[in-house]
Tab-separated table of C-alpha atoms in Angstrom:
chain	number	residue	atom	x	y	z
A	11	MET	CA	26.561	-4.948	-2.072
A	12	GLN	CA	27.199	-5.435	1.608
A	13	ALA	CA	26.120	-8.288	3.819
A	14	ARG	CA	23.397	-7.871	6.414
A	15	ASP	CA	24.744	-7.054	9.862
A	16	THR	CA	22.738	-7.687	13.037
A	17	ASN	CA	25.223	-5.766	15.214
A	18	HIS	CA	24.425	-2.067	15.363
A	19	LYS	CA	25.717	0.656	17.672
A	20	ARG	CA	22.467	2.579	17.392
A	21	PRO	CA	18.810	1.619	16.786
A	22	LEU	CA	18.186	0.589	13.195
A	23	ILE	CA	15.932	1.870	10.435
A	24	VAL	CA	15.432	-0.573	7.553
A	25	ILE	CA	14.317	0.621	4.126
A	26	GLY	CA	12.547	-2.066	2.116
A	27	VAL	CA	12.147	-2.177	-1.655
A	28	MET	CA	10.620	-5.015	-3.652
A	29	THR	CA	11.102	-5.386	-7.377
A	30	LYS	CA	11.064	-7.931	-10.171
A	31	GLN	CA	13.997	-6.862	-12.316
A	32	ALA	CA	16.196	-3.914	-13.215
A	33	SER	CA	14.410	-0.978	-14.838
A	34	PRO	CA	14.871	2.776	-15.336
A	35	GLN	CA	12.279	3.336	-12.595
A	36	LEU	CA	14.254	1.216	-10.126
A	37	GLU	CA	17.474	3.037	-11.023
A	38	ARG	CA	15.670	6.328	-10.383
A	39	LEU	CA	14.559	5.129	-6.949
A	40	LEU	CA	17.977	3.774	-5.939
A	41	SER	CA	19.646	7.004	-7.020
A	42	SER	CA	17.315	8.985	-4.752
A	43	LEU	CA	17.822	6.599	-1.811
A	44	ALA	CA	21.602	6.889	-2.148
A	45	LYS	CA	21.280	10.651	-1.640
A	46	LEU	CA	19.261	10.420	1.577
A	47	THR	CA	20.219	12.570	4.539
A	48	MET	CA	21.321	10.118	7.200
A	49	PRO	CA	19.069	9.719	10.278
A	50	MET	CA	20.161	11.569	13.402
A	51	HIS	CA	19.618	8.815	15.963
A	52	HIS	CA	19.514	5.589	13.918
A	53	ASP	CA	21.685	3.484	11.678
A	54	LEU	CA	20.332	2.892	8.198
A	55	CYS	CA	20.117	-0.237	6.053
A	56	LEU	CA	18.506	-0.960	2.677
A	57	ILE	CA	17.046	-4.364	1.802
A	58	ILE	CA	15.943	-5.104	-1.748
A	59	VAL	CA	13.837	-8.200	-2.365
A	60	GLN	CA	13.982	-9.421	-5.947
A	61	ASN	CA	10.872	-11.497	-6.550
A	62	GLN	CA	12.446	-14.366	-8.471
A	63	ARG	CA	14.845	-17.264	-7.863
A	64	ASP	CA	18.059	-15.605	-9.041
A	65	ILE	CA	19.537	-12.236	-8.166
A	66	THR	CA	20.330	-10.084	-11.200
A	67	LEU	CA	20.488	-6.632	-9.625
A	68	ALA	CA	24.103	-6.552	-8.433
A	69	GLN	CA	25.360	-4.082	-11.026
A	70	THR	CA	22.284	-1.857	-10.722
A	71	VAL	CA	22.747	-1.572	-6.962
A	72	GLU	CA	26.496	-1.005	-7.130
A	73	ALA	CA	26.003	1.782	-9.687
A	74	ALA	CA	23.969	3.771	-7.151
A	75	ASN	CA	27.052	4.177	-4.867
A	76	PHE	CA	25.393	3.717	-1.479
A	77	THR	CA	27.227	4.879	1.637
A	78	PHE	CA	25.204	2.638	3.980
A	79	PRO	CA	24.682	-1.160	4.009
A	80	VAL	CA	22.601	-2.698	1.215
A	81	ALA	CA	21.473	-6.303	0.775
A	82	VAL	CA	19.680	-7.903	-2.177
A	83	ILE	CA	17.655	-11.029	-1.395
A	84	ALA	CA	15.847	-13.384	-3.754
A	85	GLU	CA	12.260	-14.361	-2.938
A	86	PRO	CA	11.308	-17.342	-5.127
A	87	VAL	CA	7.598	-17.363	-4.203
A	88	GLU	CA	6.082	-15.148	-6.853
A	89	GLY	CA	3.673	-12.435	-5.730
A	90	VAL	CA	3.708	-8.971	-4.213
A	91	ALA	CA	2.363	-10.131	-0.847
A	92	SER	CA	5.143	-12.731	-0.494
A	93	ALA	CA	7.782	-10.163	-1.442
A	94	ARG	CA	6.434	-7.668	1.101
A	95	ASN	CA	6.351	-10.357	3.788
A	96	ARG	CA	9.987	-11.233	3.087
A	97	LEU	CA	10.954	-7.591	3.588
A	98	LEU	CA	9.177	-7.425	6.945
A	99	ALA	CA	10.716	-10.740	8.042
A	100	GLU	CA	14.228	-9.529	7.194
A	101	ALA	CA	13.648	-6.256	9.045
A	102	ASP	CA	12.452	-8.229	12.057
A	103	VAL	CA	15.580	-10.436	12.042
A	104	LEU	CA	17.773	-7.333	11.950
A	105	GLY	CA	15.910	-5.875	14.935
A	106	ALA	CA	14.767	-2.734	13.130
A	107	ASN	CA	12.888	-0.176	15.197
A	108	LEU	CA	11.291	1.309	12.099
A	109	PHE	CA	10.576	-0.100	8.652
A	110	LEU	CA	10.300	2.319	5.706
A	111	GLY	CA	8.670	1.047	2.543
A	112	VAL	CA	8.524	2.550	-0.934
A	113	ASN	CA	7.483	1.145	-4.312
A	114	ASP	CA	10.013	0.722	-7.114
A	115	ASP	CA	8.207	3.249	-9.355
A	116	GLN	CA	8.808	6.056	-6.860
A	117	ALA	CA	11.666	8.360	-5.950
A	118	VAL	CA	12.088	10.024	-2.564
A	119	CYS	CA	13.221	13.439	-1.331
A	120	GLU	CA	16.532	13.791	0.506
A	121	ASP	CA	14.852	14.267	3.908
A	122	TRP	CA	12.507	11.303	3.472
A	123	GLY	CA	14.199	9.108	6.078
A	124	ILE	CA	14.674	11.739	8.772
A	125	ALA	CA	11.067	12.920	8.280
A	126	PHE	CA	9.810	9.478	9.291
A	127	GLU	CA	12.386	9.298	12.087
A	128	LYS	CA	11.119	12.583	13.572
A	129	ALA	CA	7.481	11.564	13.120
A	130	ALA	CA	8.025	8.330	15.047
A	131	LYS	CA	9.131	10.456	18.022
A	132	GLN	CA	6.584	13.243	17.643
A	133	LEU	CA	3.580	10.968	17.028
A	134	PRO	CA	3.874	8.306	19.751
A	135	ASN	CA	0.230	7.257	19.346
A	136	CYS	CA	0.677	6.333	15.670
A	137	ASP	CA	1.614	2.783	14.752
A	138	ALA	CA	2.210	3.516	11.064
A	139	PHE	CA	2.963	6.578	8.971
A	140	MET	CA	2.169	7.717	5.429
A	141	GLY	CA	4.199	10.179	3.421
A	142	TRP	CA	2.823	12.468	0.754
A	143	VAL	CA	3.036	11.303	-2.860
A	144	GLU	CA	3.423	13.696	-5.777
A	145	HIS	CA	2.337	12.238	-9.123
A	146	GLU	CA	4.460	12.776	-12.207
A	147	PHE	CA	2.922	11.813	-15.553
A	148	GLU	CA	5.001	10.374	-18.371
A	149	GLY	CA	3.341	10.847	-21.753
A	150	VAL	CA	-0.331	11.653	-22.299
A	151	ARG	CA	-2.715	11.986	-19.345
A	152	SER	CA	-6.451	11.469	-19.868
A	153	ALA	CA	-8.664	14.472	-19.100
A	154	TRP	CA	-10.677	12.141	-16.871
A	155	MET	CA	-7.732	11.641	-14.537
A	156	SER	CA	-7.506	13.975	-11.578
A	157	PRO	CA	-4.699	16.572	-11.625
A	158	PRO	CA	-1.479	15.755	-9.728
A	159	ASP	CA	-2.025	16.126	-5.996
A	160	VAL	CA	0.553	15.561	-3.239
A	161	GLY	CA	-2.065	15.303	-0.510
A	162	ARG	CA	-4.330	17.363	1.698
A	163	GLU	CA	-3.795	15.823	5.125
A	164	GLY	CA	-1.714	17.594	7.739
A	165	PHE	CA	0.924	16.210	10.069
A	166	GLY	CA	-0.461	13.326	12.118
A	167	GLU	CA	-3.805	13.207	10.325
A	168	ARG	CA	-5.125	10.034	8.735
A	169	ARG	CA	-4.640	9.857	4.990
A	170	ALA	CA	-7.837	9.353	3.025
A	171	VAL	CA	-6.378	6.324	1.221
A	172	LEU	CA	-3.820	4.077	2.924
A	173	THR	CA	-1.416	2.515	0.447
A	174	MET	CA	2.088	1.072	0.318
A	175	ASP	CA	3.489	3.704	-2.036
A	176	ASN	CA	5.312	5.552	0.741
A	177	TYR	CA	4.942	4.389	4.334
A	178	ALA	CA	6.573	3.406	7.623
A	179	LEU	CA	5.736	0.779	10.265
A	180	ARG	CA	6.856	0.556	13.873
A	181	ARG	CA	8.490	-2.620	15.153
A	182	SER	CA	5.411	-3.195	17.313
A	183	VAL	CA	3.445	-3.788	14.094
A	184	PHE	CA	5.720	-6.072	12.029
A	185	SER	CA	7.847	-7.934	14.592
A	186	LYS	CA	6.772	-11.475	15.482
A	187	SER	CA	8.982	-11.495	18.583
A	188	ALA	CA	8.280	-7.998	19.916
A	189	GLY	CA	4.945	-7.026	18.408
A	190	LEU	CA	1.876	-8.084	16.455
A	191	GLY	CA	3.821	-9.715	13.624
A	192	MET	CA	1.483	-8.422	10.940
A	193	ARG	CA	1.969	-9.888	7.469
A	194	PHE	CA	0.253	-9.564	4.093
A	195	ASP	CA	-2.327	-12.132	3.032
A	196	THR	CA	-0.716	-14.253	0.302
A	197	GLN	CA	-4.082	-15.013	-1.306
A	198	PHE	CA	-3.572	-11.619	-2.999
A	199	ASN	CA	-0.316	-12.711	-4.651
A	200	GLY	CA	-2.029	-13.148	-7.980
A	201	THR	CA	-4.445	-10.220	-7.834
A	202	GLY	CA	-2.673	-7.414	-6.004
A	203	LYS	CA	-4.398	-4.997	-3.587
A	204	GLU	CA	-2.868	-6.789	-0.618
A	205	GLU	CA	-2.213	-3.402	1.014
A	206	LEU	CA	-5.944	-2.626	1.184
A	207	GLU	CA	-6.666	-5.785	3.138
A	208	PHE	CA	-3.594	-5.165	5.328
A	209	PHE	CA	-4.687	-1.684	6.366
A	210	ARG	CA	-8.328	-2.624	6.831
A	211	ARG	CA	-7.167	-5.314	9.244
A	212	PHE	CA	-4.724	-2.789	10.753
A	213	GLU	CA	-7.442	-0.226	11.482
A	214	ARG	CA	-10.716	-2.117	11.824
A	215	ALA	CA	-9.682	-5.371	13.454
A	216	LEU	CA	-6.613	-4.300	15.443
A	217	LYS	CA	-7.694	-0.667	16.038
A	218	LEU	CA	-4.275	0.730	15.187
A	219	LYS	CA	-3.619	4.303	14.056
A	220	CYS	CA	-1.851	5.742	11.024
A	221	GLY	CA	-0.655	9.352	10.719
A	222	THR	CA	0.433	11.464	7.754
A	223	VAL	CA	3.967	12.841	7.417
A	224	PRO	CA	3.889	15.523	4.665
A	225	GLN	CA	7.662	16.043	4.843
A	226	ALA	CA	8.276	12.421	3.792
A	227	LEU	CA	7.651	13.200	0.139
A	228	SER	CA	7.928	10.721	-2.713
A	229	TYR	CA	7.451	11.143	-6.459
A	230	HIS	CA	5.331	8.568	-8.253
A	231	LEU	CA	6.058	8.185	-11.951
A	232	ILE	CA	2.860	7.241	-13.803
A	233	ARG	CA	3.996	5.836	-17.108
A	234	ASP	CA	2.353	6.302	-20.460
A	235	GLY	CA	-0.645	3.990	-20.676
A	236	GLN	CA	-1.390	4.074	-16.939
A	237	ALA	CA	-2.958	7.554	-16.898
A	238	THR	CA	-6.113	6.419	-18.688
A	239	VAL	CA	-9.746	5.903	-17.786
A	240	ARG	CA	-9.402	2.178	-18.465
A	241	ALA	CA	-6.496	1.876	-16.014
A	242	MET	CA	-8.364	3.899	-13.384
A	243	LEU	CA	-11.516	1.773	-13.670
A	244	ALA	CA	-9.558	-1.486	-13.527
A	245	ASN	CA	-7.780	-0.281	-10.394
A	246	LYS	CA	-11.035	0.746	-8.712
A	247	TRP	CA	-12.653	-2.565	-9.684
A	248	ARG	CA	-9.935	-4.452	-7.799
A	249	ASP	CA	-10.356	-2.108	-4.818
A	250	CYS	CA	-14.068	-2.923	-4.615
A	251	ILE	CA	-13.561	-6.677	-4.798
A	252	VAL	CA	-11.059	-6.582	-1.927
A	253	HIS	CA	-13.290	-4.263	0.117
A	254	TYR	CA	-16.375	-6.457	-0.035
A	255	GLN	CA	-14.400	-9.668	0.349
A	256	PHE	CA	-12.999	-8.223	3.559
A	257	LEU	CA	-16.493	-7.372	4.812
A	258	ILE	CA	-17.675	-10.942	4.285
A	259	ASP	CA	-14.569	-12.371	5.929
A	260	ILE	CA	-15.096	-10.404	9.167
A	261	ILE	CA	-18.795	-11.301	9.479
A	262	PRO	CA	-19.104	-13.849	12.335
A	263	THR	CA	-19.873	-17.284	10.941
A	264	ASN	CA	-22.482	-19.749	12.150
A	265	LYS	CA	-22.583	-23.165	10.530
A	266	ARG	CA	-26.315	-23.498	11.222
A	267	LYS	CA	-27.184	-20.492	9.092
A	268	SER	CA	-29.110	-21.378	5.978
A	269	GLU	CA	-28.301	-20.617	2.378
A	270	ILE	CA	-30.958	-17.883	2.470
A	271	ASP	CA	-29.116	-16.131	5.300
A	272	ALA	CA	-25.947	-16.117	3.204
A	273	TYR	CA	-27.763	-14.514	0.284
A	274	ARG	CA	-29.212	-11.888	2.639
A	275	ILE	CA	-25.711	-10.954	3.749
A	276	VAL	CA	-24.452	-10.690	0.205
A	277	TRP	CA	-27.398	-8.609	-0.964
A	278	GLY	CA	-26.970	-6.391	2.082
A	279	LEU	CA	-23.487	-5.689	0.845
A	280	ALA	CA	-24.982	-4.938	-2.576
A	281	LEU	CA	-27.116	-2.206	-1.008
A	282	LEU	CA	-24.030	-0.865	0.734
A	283	ALA	CA	-22.192	-0.759	-2.583
A	284	PHE	CA	-25.068	1.061	-4.247
A	285	GLY	CA	-25.344	3.514	-1.361
A	286	ARG	CA	-21.634	4.316	-1.480
A	287	ALA	CA	-21.879	4.894	-5.219
A	288	VAL	CA	-24.860	7.265	-4.883
A	289	MET	CA	-23.224	9.236	-2.065
A	290	GLN	CA	-20.014	9.700	-4.038
A	291	LEU	CA	-21.900	10.856	-7.107
A	292	LEU	CA	-24.155	13.262	-5.191
A	293	GLY	CA	-21.172	14.656	-3.338
A	294	ALA	CA	-19.345	15.281	-6.589
A	295	VAL	CA	-22.330	16.997	-8.223
A	296	LYS	CA	-23.047	19.144	-5.191
A	297	GLY	CA	-19.457	20.321	-4.858
A	298	SER	CA	-18.821	20.954	-8.541
A	299	GLY	CA	-19.686	23.979	-10.602
A	300	GLY	CA	-19.313	22.086	-13.849
A	301	PHE	CA	-18.107	18.889	-15.456
A	302	SER	CA	-14.722	19.144	-13.730
A	303	HIS	CA	-11.885	16.677	-13.227
A	304	HIS	CA	-13.209	16.040	-9.714
A	305	LEU	CA	-16.706	15.264	-11.007
A	306	LYS	CA	-15.381	12.978	-13.725
A	307	GLN	CA	-13.244	11.072	-11.261
A	308	ASN	CA	-16.077	10.600	-8.766
A	309	LEU	CA	-18.454	9.551	-11.528
A	310	GLY	CA	-15.992	6.825	-12.522
A	311	ARG	CA	-15.613	5.750	-8.916
A	312	ALA	CA	-19.386	5.595	-8.403
A	313	LEU	CA	-19.779	3.407	-11.479
A	314	CYS	CA	-16.987	1.109	-10.326
A	315	GLU	CA	-18.484	0.746	-6.846
A	316	PHE	CA	-21.463	-0.962	-8.420
A	317	LEU	CA	-19.558	-2.889	-11.097
A	318	GLY	CA	-16.998	-4.009	-8.541
A	319	PHE	CA	-19.751	-5.514	-6.442
A	320	VAL	CA	-21.171	-7.356	-9.444
A	321	ALA	CA	-17.749	-8.949	-10.012
A	322	PHE	CA	-17.417	-9.701	-6.319
A	323	PHE	CA	-20.860	-11.300	-6.142
A	324	GLY	CA	-20.190	-13.660	-8.996
A	325	VAL	CA	-16.834	-14.795	-7.614
A	326	THR	CA	-17.504	-15.093	-3.884
A	327	VAL	CA	-21.174	-15.924	-3.293
A	328	GLN	CA	-20.516	-19.681	-3.320
A	329	ASN	CA	-17.705	-19.277	-0.790
A	330	ALA	CA	-19.962	-17.186	1.398
A	331	ILE	CA	-22.685	-19.823	1.260
A	332	GLY	CA	-20.189	-22.499	2.160
A	333	ARG	CA	-19.002	-20.594	5.218
A	334	LYS	CA	-22.422	-19.772	6.593
């Protein structure tokens, strides 16, 4: 491993990876990163945040044989949001122009870095970028899961779902000294889905823009046990809770509002949840000639829209009443 260096002859691109401990998936990712084609106009640096008090990844990193600087940093505050924030803070200290993020259960193509580098120049109006993700299933995949799909969006278009699987941020987004200094909300440390809240704030509150970069391709390994209906529903449930919590949080507060007003807001969100569920289901039925993978997936999503609200209502209604 090499120490972090703040002196660079050229502008810097920082790659950030967060992980808990060594695993075959992490080794797969590091092996792919070590084979990256070097950027044409930037220096390159990799930062790995290990989300625990002690660093135990030295041998794993050295085995990958990197030709560019790598640093492993311990983040003792447990939680994905804290680990992601540490990565952005380190990139800011190093003065990175561009931050590239990828999850530890992915692998990337050789041109992944230069694809984002080119996109940053060719899409000056975009503040963030999303690469395509190709799903690879390990073991048995439920028939209710949609087939592997790398994406449908073209270059510069907004991806339908904004995630942190494979992405890039400009310095103007993450830098506290030269930009907005965006960070992840640490209240999601224990629940996950911090990226959903991040990008909803990114787009809806700050009015920033994200564009797709199909050439920045990553490969997501879905392990045995994850490609099931139960896993899909649990994931969608968490999505719904974050979505409706965000809606309540951005509603302007007024301390003189009564408890009845708070309940009206919450039940208004219930109608929104039900409407979204019905629209998804009708859209699936209309566009399907039979009981296809697409119909099954949308049926599950429609069900979870409603169930997710039920969970949300029970957990947050008292907080909503208290704020109103």
